[in-house]
Amino acid sequence: MIVNQISVKLANRPGELSKISDIMGDEGINIKALTASVHGDNAQIHMVPDNPAKAEEILKGRGYELHVHRVIAVETPDHPGGLNAVLRPLKEAGINIEFLYPVIGRSQKNAVLIVGGEPIEEAVKALSRHYIKILDKELYAL
C-alpha cells in the first residue's frame, strides 16, 4: 500500500523541470503525481513515478540530489468537504501531514491524493479504519 515518492532538488531557473520530464520520458518512466515549489535559488519537486527504483537510479546517475520518501495514494471524495474524509482520520491519529498533492488521473469518480506523514504505517491504519481506499499497484494504471 505504500509507494515511493522521489524528491529532487533543482536549480530555480527555466527549463530544469523540463529536463526531468525529458529524462523520465526518454527512459519510459511515467510520472503519476507531481508537485513543485521554489525556495530562493532552489526548487524542489516531489513526484511519484510508475517505476520509482528505475527513476531513482537514473536521476542519481545523472548527478541529481534526491531523497526517497514513503507515501500513500488515497481515493478522496470529489465534493465539497471531501478532503476531510482523509484529513480527519489522520488528525485523530496524531499524524502530521508532510506531503499532500494530487495524482494526475482519477480513480472512478474520485480524486486521488498523495499523502505523506510519519509514521506512515499508522497513517495507513487510521485511513483503513475509516474505509478510505488506499491504492497500491492500481495507482500506476491511472
Coordinates of C-alpha atoms in Angstrom, one line a residue:
M1 CA 0.0 0.0 0.0
I2 CA 2.9 2.3 0.5
V3 CA 4.6 3.8 -2.6
N4 CA 7.8 5.7 -3.1
Q5 CA 8.0 9.4 -3.8
I6 CA 11.2 10.9 -5.2
S7 CA 12.0 14.5 -4.1
V8 CA 14.6 16.2 -6.3
K9 CA 16.4 19.4 -5.7
L10 CA 16.8 21.6 -8.8
A11 CA 18.2 25.0 -9.6
N12 CA 15.5 27.6 -9.8
R13 CA 15.9 28.5 -13.5
P14 CA 13.9 28.0 -16.7
G15 CA 14.0 24.5 -18.2
E16 CA 15.1 22.5 -15.1
L17 CA 11.7 20.7 -14.6
S18 CA 11.6 20.1 -18.4
K19 CA 14.9 18.3 -18.2
I20 CA 13.5 15.9 -15.5
S21 CA 10.4 15.3 -17.7
D22 CA 12.6 14.6 -20.7
I23 CA 14.8 12.2 -18.8
M24 CA 11.8 10.3 -17.4
G25 CA 10.1 10.2 -20.8
D26 CA 13.2 9.1 -22.6
E27 CA 13.6 6.2 -20.1
G28 CA 9.9 5.2 -20.4
I29 CA 9.0 6.3 -16.9
N30 CA 5.6 7.9 -16.4
I31 CA 5.1 10.5 -13.7
K32 CA 1.8 9.7 -11.9
A33 CA 1.9 12.6 -9.5
L34 CA 3.9 15.8 -9.2
T35 CA 4.3 19.0 -7.2
A36 CA 6.9 21.6 -7.3
S37 CA 7.9 24.6 -5.1
V38 CA 10.5 27.3 -5.1
H39 CA 12.7 28.2 -2.1
G40 CA 15.0 31.1 -3.1
D41 CA 17.6 29.9 -5.6
N42 CA 16.4 26.3 -5.4
A43 CA 13.4 24.4 -6.5
Q44 CA 12.1 21.1 -5.1
I45 CA 9.9 18.6 -6.9
H46 CA 8.1 15.7 -5.4
M47 CA 7.0 13.0 -7.8
V48 CA 5.6 9.5 -7.8
P49 CA 6.9 7.8 -10.9
D50 CA 5.5 4.4 -12.1
N51 CA 8.9 2.8 -11.6
P52 CA 10.5 4.5 -8.6
A53 CA 13.6 2.3 -8.4
K54 CA 14.5 2.9 -12.0
A55 CA 13.8 6.7 -11.7
E56 CA 16.0 6.9 -8.6
E57 CA 18.8 5.1 -10.3
I58 CA 18.7 7.2 -13.4
L59 CA 18.4 10.5 -11.6
K60 CA 21.3 9.7 -9.2
G61 CA 23.3 8.6 -12.2
R62 CA 22.8 12.0 -13.7
G63 CA 24.0 13.7 -10.6
Y64 CA 20.7 14.9 -9.1
E65 CA 20.4 15.3 -5.4
L66 CA 17.3 13.4 -4.3
H67 CA 15.5 11.7 -1.4
V68 CA 13.0 8.9 -1.4
H69 CA 10.0 9.1 0.9
R70 CA 7.4 6.6 1.6
V71 CA 3.9 7.9 0.9
I72 CA 0.4 6.6 0.2
A73 CA -2.1 7.2 -2.6
V74 CA -5.6 7.6 -1.4
E75 CA -9.0 8.0 -3.0
T76 CA -10.7 11.2 -1.9
P77 CA -14.3 12.0 -2.4
D78 CA -14.7 14.7 -5.0
H79 CA -17.2 17.0 -3.4
P80 CA -17.2 20.0 -1.1
G81 CA -15.6 18.8 2.2
G82 CA -14.5 15.5 0.7
L83 CA -10.9 16.2 1.6
N84 CA -11.8 16.0 5.3
A85 CA -12.6 12.3 4.8
V86 CA -8.8 11.9 4.5
L87 CA -7.6 14.6 6.8
R88 CA -9.9 13.9 9.8
P89 CA -8.7 10.3 10.4
L90 CA -5.1 11.5 10.2
K91 CA -5.7 14.3 12.7
E92 CA -7.4 11.9 15.1
A93 CA -4.4 9.6 14.9
G94 CA -2.0 12.4 15.5
I95 CA -0.3 12.1 12.1
N96 CA 1.3 15.3 10.8
I97 CA 1.0 15.7 7.1
E98 CA 4.3 16.3 5.3
F99 CA 3.2 15.9 1.7
L100 CA -0.2 16.4 0.1
Y101 CA -0.7 16.7 -3.7
P102 CA -3.0 15.3 -6.4
V103 CA -2.3 12.4 -8.7
I104 CA -2.5 13.1 -12.4
G105 CA -5.6 10.9 -13.0
R106 CA -8.7 9.7 -11.2
S107 CA -10.0 6.5 -9.7
Q108 CA -13.6 6.0 -10.8
K109 CA -15.2 9.3 -9.9
N110 CA -12.9 10.0 -7.0
A111 CA -9.9 12.3 -6.9
V112 CA -6.6 10.7 -5.8
L113 CA -4.1 12.3 -3.5
I114 CA -0.5 11.5 -2.5
V115 CA -0.2 11.8 1.3
G116 CA 2.9 11.6 3.4
G117 CA 3.3 11.7 7.1
E118 CA 5.0 9.8 9.9
P119 CA 4.7 7.2 10.9
I120 CA 3.3 6.2 7.5
E121 CA 2.2 2.7 8.8
E122 CA -0.1 4.5 11.4
A123 CA -1.5 6.7 8.6
V124 CA -2.4 3.6 6.6
K125 CA -4.1 2.1 9.7
A126 CA -6.0 5.3 10.5
L127 CA -7.3 5.7 7.0
S128 CA -8.2 2.0 6.6
R129 CA -10.2 2.1 9.9
H130 CA -12.3 4.9 8.2
Y131 CA -12.7 2.9 5.0
I132 CA -10.6 5.2 2.9
K133 CA -9.3 3.3 -0.1
I134 CA -5.6 3.2 -0.4
L135 CA -4.2 2.5 -3.9
D136 CA -1.4 0.1 -4.4
K137 CA -0.3 -1.0 -7.9
E138 CA -3.6 0.3 -9.3
L139 CA -2.1 3.8 -8.9
Y140 CA 0.2 3.1 -11.8
A141 CA -2.7 2.2 -14.1
L142 CA -4.5 5.5 -13.7

